[in-house]
Structure formats: structure tokens, C-alpha cells
Coordinates of C-alpha atoms in Angstrom, one line a residue:
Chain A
X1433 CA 22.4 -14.2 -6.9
X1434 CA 24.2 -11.1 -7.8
X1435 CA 22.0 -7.9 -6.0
X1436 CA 22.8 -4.2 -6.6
X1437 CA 21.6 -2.2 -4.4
X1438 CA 21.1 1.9 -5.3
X1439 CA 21.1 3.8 -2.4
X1440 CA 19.5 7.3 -2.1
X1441 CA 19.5 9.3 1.1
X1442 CA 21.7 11.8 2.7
X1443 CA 22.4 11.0 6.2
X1444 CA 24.4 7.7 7.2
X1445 CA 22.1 7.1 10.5
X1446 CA 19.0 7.8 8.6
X1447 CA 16.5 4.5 8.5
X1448 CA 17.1 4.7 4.6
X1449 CA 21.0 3.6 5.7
X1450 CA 19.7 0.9 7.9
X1451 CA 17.3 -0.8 5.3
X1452 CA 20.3 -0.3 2.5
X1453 CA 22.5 -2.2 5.0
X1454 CA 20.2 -4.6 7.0
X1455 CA 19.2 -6.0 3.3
X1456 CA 22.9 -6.1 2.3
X1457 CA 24.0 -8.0 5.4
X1458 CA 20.7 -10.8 5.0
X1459 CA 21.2 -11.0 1.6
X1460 CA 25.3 -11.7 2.2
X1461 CA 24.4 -14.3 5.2
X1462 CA 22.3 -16.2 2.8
X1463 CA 25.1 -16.8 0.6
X1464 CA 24.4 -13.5 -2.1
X1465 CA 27.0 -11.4 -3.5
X1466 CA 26.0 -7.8 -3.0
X1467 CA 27.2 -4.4 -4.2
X1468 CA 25.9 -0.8 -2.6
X1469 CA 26.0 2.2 -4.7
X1470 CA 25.9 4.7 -2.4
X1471 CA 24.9 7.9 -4.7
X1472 CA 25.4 10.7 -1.8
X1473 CA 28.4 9.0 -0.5
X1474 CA 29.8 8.8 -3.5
X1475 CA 29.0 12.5 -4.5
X1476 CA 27.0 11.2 -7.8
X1477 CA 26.2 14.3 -9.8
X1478 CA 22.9 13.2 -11.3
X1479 CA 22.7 16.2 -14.2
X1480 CA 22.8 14.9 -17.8
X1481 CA 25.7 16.2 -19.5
X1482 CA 28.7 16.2 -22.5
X1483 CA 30.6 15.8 -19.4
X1484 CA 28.8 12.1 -19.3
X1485 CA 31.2 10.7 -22.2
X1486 CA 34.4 11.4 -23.8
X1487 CA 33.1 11.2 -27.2
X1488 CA 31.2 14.1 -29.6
X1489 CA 29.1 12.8 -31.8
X1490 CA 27.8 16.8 -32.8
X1491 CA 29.7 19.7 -31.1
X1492 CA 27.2 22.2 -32.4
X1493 CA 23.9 20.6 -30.8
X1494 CA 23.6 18.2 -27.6
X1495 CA 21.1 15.7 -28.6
X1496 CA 21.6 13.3 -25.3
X1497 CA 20.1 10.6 -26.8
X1498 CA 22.6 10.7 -29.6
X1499 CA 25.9 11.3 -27.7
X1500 CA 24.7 8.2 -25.4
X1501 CA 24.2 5.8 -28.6
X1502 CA 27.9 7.5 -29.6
X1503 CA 29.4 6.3 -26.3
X1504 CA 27.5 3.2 -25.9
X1505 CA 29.3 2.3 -29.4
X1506 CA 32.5 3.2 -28.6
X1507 CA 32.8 2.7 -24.8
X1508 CA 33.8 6.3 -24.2
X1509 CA 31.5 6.6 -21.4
X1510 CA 32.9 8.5 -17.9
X1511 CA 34.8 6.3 -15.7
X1512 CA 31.1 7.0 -13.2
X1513 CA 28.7 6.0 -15.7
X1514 CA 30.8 3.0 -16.9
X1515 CA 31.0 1.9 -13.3
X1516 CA 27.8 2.0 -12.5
X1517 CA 26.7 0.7 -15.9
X1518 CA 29.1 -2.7 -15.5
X1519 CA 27.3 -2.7 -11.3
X1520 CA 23.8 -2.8 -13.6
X1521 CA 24.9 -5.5 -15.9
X1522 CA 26.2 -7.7 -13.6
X1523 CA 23.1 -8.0 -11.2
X1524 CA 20.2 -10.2 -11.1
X1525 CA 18.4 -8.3 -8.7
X1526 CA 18.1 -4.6 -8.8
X1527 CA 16.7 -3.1 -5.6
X1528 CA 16.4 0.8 -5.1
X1529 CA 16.2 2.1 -1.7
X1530 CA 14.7 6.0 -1.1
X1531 CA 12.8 8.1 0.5
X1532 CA 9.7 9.4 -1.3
X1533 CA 10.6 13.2 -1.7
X1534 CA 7.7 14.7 -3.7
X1535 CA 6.4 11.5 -4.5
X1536 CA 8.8 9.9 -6.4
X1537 CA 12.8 8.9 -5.9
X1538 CA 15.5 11.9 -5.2
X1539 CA 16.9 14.2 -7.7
X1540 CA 20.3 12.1 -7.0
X1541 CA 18.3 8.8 -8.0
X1542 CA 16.1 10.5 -10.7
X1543 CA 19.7 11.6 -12.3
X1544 CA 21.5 8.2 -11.6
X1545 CA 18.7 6.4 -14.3
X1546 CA 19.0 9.3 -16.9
X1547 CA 22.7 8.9 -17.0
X1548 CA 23.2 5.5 -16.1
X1549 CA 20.4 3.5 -17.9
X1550 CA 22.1 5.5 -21.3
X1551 CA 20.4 4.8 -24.6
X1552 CA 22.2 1.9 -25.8
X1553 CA 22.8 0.5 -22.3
X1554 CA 19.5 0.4 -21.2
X1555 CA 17.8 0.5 -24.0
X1556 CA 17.5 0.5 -27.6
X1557 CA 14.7 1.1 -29.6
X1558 CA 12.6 -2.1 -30.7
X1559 CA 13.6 -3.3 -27.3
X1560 CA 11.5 -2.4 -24.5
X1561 CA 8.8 -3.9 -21.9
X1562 CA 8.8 -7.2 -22.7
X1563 CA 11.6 -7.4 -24.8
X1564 CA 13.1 -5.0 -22.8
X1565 CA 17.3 -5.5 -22.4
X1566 CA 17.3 -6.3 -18.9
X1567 CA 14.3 -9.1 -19.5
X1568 CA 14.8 -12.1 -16.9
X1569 CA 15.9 -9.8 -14.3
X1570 CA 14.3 -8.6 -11.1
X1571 CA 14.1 -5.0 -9.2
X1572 CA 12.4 -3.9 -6.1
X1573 CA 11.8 -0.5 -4.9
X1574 CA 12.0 -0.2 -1.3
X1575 CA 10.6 3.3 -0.1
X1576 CA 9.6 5.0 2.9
X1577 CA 7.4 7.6 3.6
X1578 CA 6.8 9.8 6.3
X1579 CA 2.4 9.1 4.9
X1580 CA 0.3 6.7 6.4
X1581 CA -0.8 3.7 4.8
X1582 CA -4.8 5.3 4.5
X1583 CA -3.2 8.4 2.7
X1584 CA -2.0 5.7 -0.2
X1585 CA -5.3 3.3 -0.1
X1586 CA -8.0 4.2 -2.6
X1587 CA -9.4 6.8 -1.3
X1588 CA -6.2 8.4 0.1
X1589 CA -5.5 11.9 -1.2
X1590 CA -2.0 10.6 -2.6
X1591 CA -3.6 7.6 -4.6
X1592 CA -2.7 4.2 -4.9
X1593 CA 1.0 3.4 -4.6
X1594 CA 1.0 1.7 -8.1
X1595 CA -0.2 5.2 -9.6
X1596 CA 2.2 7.3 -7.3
X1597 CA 5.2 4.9 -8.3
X1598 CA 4.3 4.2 -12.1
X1599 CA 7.4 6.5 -13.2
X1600 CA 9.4 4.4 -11.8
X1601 CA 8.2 1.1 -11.8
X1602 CA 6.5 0.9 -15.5
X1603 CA 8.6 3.7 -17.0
X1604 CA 12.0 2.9 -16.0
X1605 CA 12.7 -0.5 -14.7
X1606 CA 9.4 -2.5 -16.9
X1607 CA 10.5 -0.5 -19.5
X1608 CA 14.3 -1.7 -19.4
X1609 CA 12.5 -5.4 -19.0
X1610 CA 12.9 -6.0 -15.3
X1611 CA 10.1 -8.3 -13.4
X1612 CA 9.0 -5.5 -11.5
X1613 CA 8.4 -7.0 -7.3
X1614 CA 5.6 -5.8 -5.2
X1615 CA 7.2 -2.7 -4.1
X1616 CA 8.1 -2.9 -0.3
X1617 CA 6.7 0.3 1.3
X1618 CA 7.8 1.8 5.0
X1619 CA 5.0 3.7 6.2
X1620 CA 5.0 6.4 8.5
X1621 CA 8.9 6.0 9.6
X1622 CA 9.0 9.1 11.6
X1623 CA 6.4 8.2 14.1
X1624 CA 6.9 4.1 14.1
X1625 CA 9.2 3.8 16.9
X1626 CA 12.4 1.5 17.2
X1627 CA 10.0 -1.4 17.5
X1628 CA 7.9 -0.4 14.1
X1629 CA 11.3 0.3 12.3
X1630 CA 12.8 -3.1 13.5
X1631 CA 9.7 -5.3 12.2
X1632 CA 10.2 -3.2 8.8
X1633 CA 13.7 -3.8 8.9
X1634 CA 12.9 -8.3 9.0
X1635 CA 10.2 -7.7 6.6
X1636 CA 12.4 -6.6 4.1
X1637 CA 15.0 -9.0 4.7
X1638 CA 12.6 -11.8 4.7
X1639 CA 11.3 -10.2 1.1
X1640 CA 14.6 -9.9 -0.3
X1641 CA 15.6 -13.3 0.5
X1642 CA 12.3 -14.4 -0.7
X1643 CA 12.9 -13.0 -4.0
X1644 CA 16.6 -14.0 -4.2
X1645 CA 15.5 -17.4 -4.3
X1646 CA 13.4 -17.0 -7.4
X1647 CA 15.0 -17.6 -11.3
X1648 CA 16.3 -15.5 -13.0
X1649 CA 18.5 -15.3 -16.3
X1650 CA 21.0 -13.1 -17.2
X1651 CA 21.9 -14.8 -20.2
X1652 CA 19.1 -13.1 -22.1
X1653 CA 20.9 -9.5 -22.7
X1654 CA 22.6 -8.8 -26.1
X1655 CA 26.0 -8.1 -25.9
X1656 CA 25.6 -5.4 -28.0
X1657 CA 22.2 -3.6 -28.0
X1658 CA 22.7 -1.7 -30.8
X1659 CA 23.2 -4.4 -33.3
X1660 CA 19.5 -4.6 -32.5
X1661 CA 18.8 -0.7 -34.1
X1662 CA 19.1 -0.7 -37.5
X1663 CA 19.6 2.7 -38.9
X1664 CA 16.6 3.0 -40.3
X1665 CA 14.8 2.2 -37.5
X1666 CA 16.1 4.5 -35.1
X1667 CA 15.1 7.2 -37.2
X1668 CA 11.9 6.4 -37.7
X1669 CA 11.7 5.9 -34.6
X1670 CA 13.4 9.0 -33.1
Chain B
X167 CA -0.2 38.3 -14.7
X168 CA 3.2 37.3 -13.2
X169 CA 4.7 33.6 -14.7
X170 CA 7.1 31.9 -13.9
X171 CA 9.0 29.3 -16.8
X172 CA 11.0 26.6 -15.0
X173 CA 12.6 25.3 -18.0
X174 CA 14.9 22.2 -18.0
X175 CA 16.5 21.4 -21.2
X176 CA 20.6 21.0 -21.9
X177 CA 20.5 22.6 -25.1
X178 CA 19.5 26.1 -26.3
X179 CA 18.4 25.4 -30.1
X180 CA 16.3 22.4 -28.2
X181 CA 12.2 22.3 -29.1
X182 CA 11.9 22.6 -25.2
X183 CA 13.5 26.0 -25.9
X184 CA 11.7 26.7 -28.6
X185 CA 8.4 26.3 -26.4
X186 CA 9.9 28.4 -23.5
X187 CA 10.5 31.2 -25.0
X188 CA 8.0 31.4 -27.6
X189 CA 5.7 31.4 -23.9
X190 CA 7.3 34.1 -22.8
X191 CA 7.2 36.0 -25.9
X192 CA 3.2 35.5 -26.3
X193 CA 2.7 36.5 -22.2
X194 CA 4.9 39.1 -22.8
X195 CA 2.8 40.8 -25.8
X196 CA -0.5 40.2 -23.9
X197 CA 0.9 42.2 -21.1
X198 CA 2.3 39.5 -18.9
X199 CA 5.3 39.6 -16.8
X200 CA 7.3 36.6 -17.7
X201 CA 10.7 35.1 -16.0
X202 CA 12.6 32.2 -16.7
X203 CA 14.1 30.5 -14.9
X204 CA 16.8 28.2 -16.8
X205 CA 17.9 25.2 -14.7
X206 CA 20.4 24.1 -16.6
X207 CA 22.3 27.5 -18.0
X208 CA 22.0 28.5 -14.7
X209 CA 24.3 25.6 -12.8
X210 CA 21.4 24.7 -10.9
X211 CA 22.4 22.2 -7.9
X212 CA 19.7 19.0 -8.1
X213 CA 21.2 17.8 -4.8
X214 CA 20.0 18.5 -1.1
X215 CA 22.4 18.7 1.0
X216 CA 23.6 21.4 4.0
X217 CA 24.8 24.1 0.8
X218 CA 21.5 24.3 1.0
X219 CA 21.7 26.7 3.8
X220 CA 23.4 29.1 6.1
X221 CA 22.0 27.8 9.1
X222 CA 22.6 24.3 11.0
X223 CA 19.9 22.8 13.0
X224 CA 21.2 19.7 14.2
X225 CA 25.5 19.9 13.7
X226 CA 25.6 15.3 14.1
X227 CA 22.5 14.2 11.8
X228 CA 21.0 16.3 8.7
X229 CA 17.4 16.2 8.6
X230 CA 16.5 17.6 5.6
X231 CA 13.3 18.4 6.4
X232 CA 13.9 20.5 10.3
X233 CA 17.1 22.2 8.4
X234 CA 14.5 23.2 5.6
X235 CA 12.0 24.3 8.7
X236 CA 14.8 26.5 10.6
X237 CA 16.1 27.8 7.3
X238 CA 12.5 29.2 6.4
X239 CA 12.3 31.0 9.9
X240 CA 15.7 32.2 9.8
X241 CA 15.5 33.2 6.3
X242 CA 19.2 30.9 6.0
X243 CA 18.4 29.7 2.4
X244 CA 21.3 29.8 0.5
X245 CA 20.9 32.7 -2.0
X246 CA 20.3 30.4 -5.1
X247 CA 17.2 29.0 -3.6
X248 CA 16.2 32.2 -1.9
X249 CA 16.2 33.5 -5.6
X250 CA 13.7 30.9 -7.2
X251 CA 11.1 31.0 -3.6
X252 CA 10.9 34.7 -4.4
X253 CA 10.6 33.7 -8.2
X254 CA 7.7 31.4 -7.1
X255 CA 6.3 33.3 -4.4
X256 CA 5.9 36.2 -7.0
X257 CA 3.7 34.2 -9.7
X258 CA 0.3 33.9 -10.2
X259 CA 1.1 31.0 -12.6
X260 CA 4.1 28.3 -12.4
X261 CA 4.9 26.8 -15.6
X262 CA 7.4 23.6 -16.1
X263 CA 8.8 22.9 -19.1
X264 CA 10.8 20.0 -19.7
X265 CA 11.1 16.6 -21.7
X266 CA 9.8 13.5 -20.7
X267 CA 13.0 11.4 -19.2
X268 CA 12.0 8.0 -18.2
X269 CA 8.2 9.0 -17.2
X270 CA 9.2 12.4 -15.6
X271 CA 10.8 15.6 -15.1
X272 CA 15.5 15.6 -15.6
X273 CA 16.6 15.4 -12.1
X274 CA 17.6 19.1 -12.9
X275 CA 13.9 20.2 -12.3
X276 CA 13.2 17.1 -9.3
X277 CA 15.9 18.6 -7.4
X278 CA 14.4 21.7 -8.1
X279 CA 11.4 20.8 -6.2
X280 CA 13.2 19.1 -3.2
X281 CA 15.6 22.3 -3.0
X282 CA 13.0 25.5 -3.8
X283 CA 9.3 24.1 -2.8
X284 CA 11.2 23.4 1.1
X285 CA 9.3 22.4 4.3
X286 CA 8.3 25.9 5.4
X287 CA 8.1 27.5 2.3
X288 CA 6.1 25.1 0.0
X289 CA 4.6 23.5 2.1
X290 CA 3.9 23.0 6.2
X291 CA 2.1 20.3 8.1
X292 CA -1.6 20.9 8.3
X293 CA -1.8 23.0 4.8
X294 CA -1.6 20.6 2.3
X295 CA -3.9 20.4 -1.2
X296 CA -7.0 22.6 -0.5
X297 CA -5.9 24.2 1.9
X298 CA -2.1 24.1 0.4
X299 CA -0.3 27.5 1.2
X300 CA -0.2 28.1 -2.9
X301 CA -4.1 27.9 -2.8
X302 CA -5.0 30.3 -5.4
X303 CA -2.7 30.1 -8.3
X304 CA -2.4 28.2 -11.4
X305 CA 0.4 25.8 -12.5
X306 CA 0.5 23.9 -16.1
X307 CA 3.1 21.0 -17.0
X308 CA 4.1 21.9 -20.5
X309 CA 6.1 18.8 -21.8
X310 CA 7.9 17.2 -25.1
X311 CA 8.0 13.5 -25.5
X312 CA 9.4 11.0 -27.8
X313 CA 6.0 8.9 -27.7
X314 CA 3.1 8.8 -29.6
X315 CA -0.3 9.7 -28.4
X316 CA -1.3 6.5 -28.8
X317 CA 1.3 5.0 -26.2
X318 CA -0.2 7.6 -23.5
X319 CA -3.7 6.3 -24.8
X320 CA -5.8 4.0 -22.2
X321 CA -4.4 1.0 -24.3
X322 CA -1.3 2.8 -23.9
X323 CA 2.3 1.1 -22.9
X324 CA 2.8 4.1 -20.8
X325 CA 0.0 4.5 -19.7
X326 CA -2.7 7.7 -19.4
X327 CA -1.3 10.6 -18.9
X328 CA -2.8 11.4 -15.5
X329 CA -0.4 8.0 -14.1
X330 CA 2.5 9.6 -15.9
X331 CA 2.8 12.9 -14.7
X332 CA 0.7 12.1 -11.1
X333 CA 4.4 12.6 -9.4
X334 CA 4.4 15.7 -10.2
X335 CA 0.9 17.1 -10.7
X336 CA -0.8 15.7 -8.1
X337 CA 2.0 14.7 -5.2
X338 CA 3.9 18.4 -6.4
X339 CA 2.0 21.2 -7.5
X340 CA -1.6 20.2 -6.2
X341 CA -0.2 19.0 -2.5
X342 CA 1.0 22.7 -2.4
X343 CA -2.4 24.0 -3.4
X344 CA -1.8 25.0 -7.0
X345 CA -4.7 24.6 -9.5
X346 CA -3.2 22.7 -12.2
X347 CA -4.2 23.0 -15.4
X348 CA -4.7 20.2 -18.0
X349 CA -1.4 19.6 -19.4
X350 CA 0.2 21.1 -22.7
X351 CA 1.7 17.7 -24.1
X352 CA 4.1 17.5 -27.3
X353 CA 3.9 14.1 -28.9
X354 CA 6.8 12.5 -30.9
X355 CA 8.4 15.5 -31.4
X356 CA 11.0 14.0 -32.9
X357 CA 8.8 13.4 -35.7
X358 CA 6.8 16.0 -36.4
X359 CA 8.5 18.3 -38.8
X360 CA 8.3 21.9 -39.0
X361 CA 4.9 22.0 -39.7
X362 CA 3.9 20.0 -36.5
X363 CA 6.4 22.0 -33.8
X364 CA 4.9 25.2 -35.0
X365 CA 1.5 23.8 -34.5
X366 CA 2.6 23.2 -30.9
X367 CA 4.3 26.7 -30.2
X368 CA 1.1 28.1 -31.3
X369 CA -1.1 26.2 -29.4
X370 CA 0.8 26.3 -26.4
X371 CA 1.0 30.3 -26.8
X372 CA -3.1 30.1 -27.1
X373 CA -3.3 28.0 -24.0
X374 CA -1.5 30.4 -22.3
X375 CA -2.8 33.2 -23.0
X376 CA -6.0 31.8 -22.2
X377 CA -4.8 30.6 -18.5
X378 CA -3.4 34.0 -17.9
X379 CA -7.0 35.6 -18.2
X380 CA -8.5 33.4 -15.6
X381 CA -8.7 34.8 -12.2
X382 CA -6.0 34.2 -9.7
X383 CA -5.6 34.9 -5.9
X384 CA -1.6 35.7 -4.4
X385 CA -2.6 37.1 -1.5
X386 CA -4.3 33.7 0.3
X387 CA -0.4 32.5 1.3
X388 CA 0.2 33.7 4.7
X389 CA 2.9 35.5 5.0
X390 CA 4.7 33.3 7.7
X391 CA 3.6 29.7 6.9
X392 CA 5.7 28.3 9.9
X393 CA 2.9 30.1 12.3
X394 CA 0.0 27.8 11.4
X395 CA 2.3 24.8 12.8
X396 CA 2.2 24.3 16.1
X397 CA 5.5 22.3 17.7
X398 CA 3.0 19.7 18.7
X399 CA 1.0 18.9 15.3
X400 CA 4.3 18.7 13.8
X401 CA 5.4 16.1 16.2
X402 CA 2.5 14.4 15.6
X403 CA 2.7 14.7 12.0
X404 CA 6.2 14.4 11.2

């Protein structure tokens, strides 16, 4: 299986780095090609912008959504969106591995799906959810928190962890068509000890390796989305 | 009343901008002092990092969170961040504006939060939600989206609109101690027409107006939010 994992945290010793690189090492001993994008390391700048493509499609009004569909068309993309883009379409399994920062993935990550995921790349209109592009593929979210498991159960005062991740989970990556995994959650990191961040650090191996050995078909994509949009459509659509 | 507009949009002649500043204009006629602050003409930096500060607490591993907490007794902030706290710290009501990008706010406005609303000045162990240090002051989401009400509906796709914006209402501005207000959404405003955008200026202006003449408390914050944290709960706490 082909695994891409999206890396989100600043510090190289944090336990982000080891879960991003425990996982990758598993995964690769288990006979898995795997690719890290690093986004910090790699100084990703996650604001949407013309500086995204090298195509106009109106120089008088930025309309993202139009200047994506533009550069999806003609492959004039930036050389950092078209690498990550070609990372995305050649992985069965998406994993994303953050730190919960006010709840939801880092600016840097946040950025990474509003420039990388481009209208047209991934996603068209009349395509979504379950005929979503990226349909027969999987993504996990592996997180950790510095809350307690209580503060995410029911009558925790951060709510369940399917509400707290729903941007992410239903919005993005069901959106795009991915089989969304049970998220894997790290709870507590900072007060776990090397013996609570080691068991953490099988689980999600054992997870990943788990879910690497489930189908999955790549074959389904379209090699070109936006045959998909008529025209019409797309503006009645918006 | 003092407000304060966080607007996130790319492009000036945008609805998003149309909805900002028509705010401001209504506050301002009621009497209001209104400032905007406009993430994207302003260069805003999404990403934490050490620019983040003029200080360094630990030189061989960046914590974000113990360079946020020496920064806020040091008063090390760099000076675009100490710019917006005093912005935020000066309103009685904190609104966001921005478009709906994959289920939340650009990464423009998340890094906004992760920079601005830092450990030690939005937030400190032990004063969290109701007894959050911005206990006493109002904060409204006012958003655009390509949907339809119907796909926000409780048959909804996306879901209800308490999932959607959760993130950020209740793990953002409620964990801090705002009261937020129900939110000001903008359906399909790709769609709408002239007719239908006005409609939502005005109402928007109307809701305002309205928020601005409830009652509002600035002067619960303490004035050093560091003080109510012993070494020991934060330890504990993390």
C-alpha cells in the first residue's frame, strides 16, 4: 500500500515527530511504501493565494475557486501544490498527524487542504461524499491532545471527538470520498510518561498496519475531474 | 461599544468584504467604535513558530505553549501579535468574518487563533469556559458559504451548524469565556443575487446593532492572567 503521511508540528523531538516516524518505519517494515510531508520542515506556507498557480483566469477579481479550476485545467499549479497534489494521488492511505491546537488541525495543516485539495483536484462539483474523487481510499487522523479522555466523553466540556473533529473528518476528507478510520486519539501526552507515550506509540502502529491490510482501489479517480462539470452545472452550482 | 472585525477574505470587492465593512459602517453610526483587523491585506503570518517572539524559553526544543507563557510575562510578543492582543483585549465584542473553507475558518484566521489568543493571554490553566479570562464579552461568527440551508439542515450532508462551526465556537471563543452569539450565516451566496446579498448586509447590520446594546463586562479579565497559575497546577495540568 502506498501511505502519505501529512505531518503538522513544529519541533523535531516533539511526540507528534515520533508518531509521524514510528508509523512510517511499521508501515515500511511491513512491506508499505511511505512518503512524509513534513509541512514545518518544509516551510509550507499554508495562505491561499494568486501566488498558488501560474495561470490568471481574472486579474481584476480573485475568485479562488476559479483560478484553482483554471490551474487544475491547465496544470499551471506551483511547483508545491503540484507536489503535494501528485503525494495525494498516489496514496491509498492518507493519515494526518497533529496536535489539536484550538480544537482542530494547525494553521499549517488547515492551509495545506485549502491549497492542496484545489477545486478540480479534490473536488468537483457533482462529485462529493460518496461519489467523492478520492472514493476507495482511506485516511486516518492521528491527534494528540494535551485533554483527558473524560473532557472528550459525553459529558465532557469539549464534546465528543466525532463533533470536535467533524471539520475535518466529514468536511474535508468524507467530503473528497475517503473511508474515514476511527480516528486514533493520544490523550493527555504531556502528563503520560515514556511508558504511556510508548504504548501509544505500538497502538498506532498496530492500527496502521491493521488498516493497511484492508482494500482499497485507486482505480476509481477520474483522470480528469473536470470532465465531470459541465459548464452549466458549475454555475448553477457556484 | 468597542468591536473588533477579524476579517479573512483574499479579495477586496469579495461579499466577505462587503459584510465587513458594511458592519462597521452600521456600529459606527450607532456610536460604536469599530476596528478591523484585515488578515490578509495585512500579511498576517498563520504559522507558530519562534518570530513569534522576542524571548527564548528553552534555546534546544520549542514548546509553543511555555514560549507563549514566558512571552506573556515578559511582554516578548512580537509586535504583530502584541498589536491584535491589544485589539482583542480592547473589545467588548469579537467578530469573525470569513468564508466557509472546507468546514471552517482559511488558515489565515486558524493561525490567527494559535498566534493572538496565546497561553497566557487567551487563556491560562484553571480559567477555562465560565470562568474563561474573556468572561464577559460577546463574540459572533459571521460567515459566507457556498451551501444551501438545507445541507446545514438536520438531514443535512454537512451537518447542523452547531457540528460545523463547534471548532471554533465552542473549543475557541467559549473555552476563553466569550458569550457567543447565535451565528450570522450567509447561504449560497454564490447564488443569491443582488437582492439576496443586500438582504444579508442588512440583517447582519440589525444583528449587530442589536448585540452591541446588550450589556457587557471588560473589566472581569484580570490584569495579569499568569498570577492565577500556580507552577504546580500547571505541571499538573499541562
Amino acid at each position: 500500500m502506498n501511505v502519505l503521511i501529512v505531518y503538522a508540528h513544529p519541533e523535531p523531538t516533539s511526540f507528534n515527530a515520533a508518531l509521524a516516524n514510528h508509523s512510517a518505519e511499521a508501515l515500511r517494515a511491513d512491506g508499505h511504501e511511505v512518503v512524509i510531508s513534513d509541512l514545518y520542515a518544509d516551510d509550507f506556507n499554508p495562505v491561499a493565494g494568486r501566488h498558488d498557480f501560474s495561470t490568471v483566469a481574472d486579474p481584476d477579481r480573485f475568485h479562488y475557486q476559479s483560478e484553482q479550476a483554471l490551474a487544475a485545467s491547465k496544470g499551471s499549479f506551483s511547483d508545491e501544490i503540484r507536489r503535494e497534489q501528485e503525494r495525494v494521488l498516489a496514496a491509498d492511505l492518507l493519515v494526518l498527524q497533529f496536535p489539536l491546537w484550538w480544537g482542530g488541525p494547525p494553521a499549517i495543516l488547515k492551509g495545506w487542504f485549502e491549497r492542496v485539495l484545489a477545486y478540480g483536484f479534490g473536488y468537483v462539483d457533482g462529485a462529493r461524499f460518496d461519489t467523492g474523487l478520492f472514493k476507495g481510499r482511506r485516511a486516518l487522523l492521528s491527534v494528540t491532545t494535551g485533554g483527558t479522555t473524560a473532557r472528550f466523553g459525553p459529558e465532557g466540556v469539549y464534546g465528543e471527538v466525532d463533533r470536535v473533529l467533524w471539520q475535518t473528518q466529514r468536511l474535508t476528507l468524507q467530503y473528497m470520498g475517503y473511508t474515514v478510520e476511527e480516528p486514533f486519539i493520544a490523550y493527555g501526552t504531556p502528563r503520560i510518561g515514556d511508558e504511556g507515550r510508548k504504548g501509544y506509540l505500538d497502538n498506532l502502529a498496530s492500527r496502521l498496519l491493521d488498516i493497511a491490510s484492508k482494500p482499497v482501489d485507486r482505480g476509481i479517480r477520474p483522470t480528469d475531474p473536470l470532465a465531470l462539470v459541465s459548464e452549466n452545472a458549475w454555475a448553477k452550482q457556484g
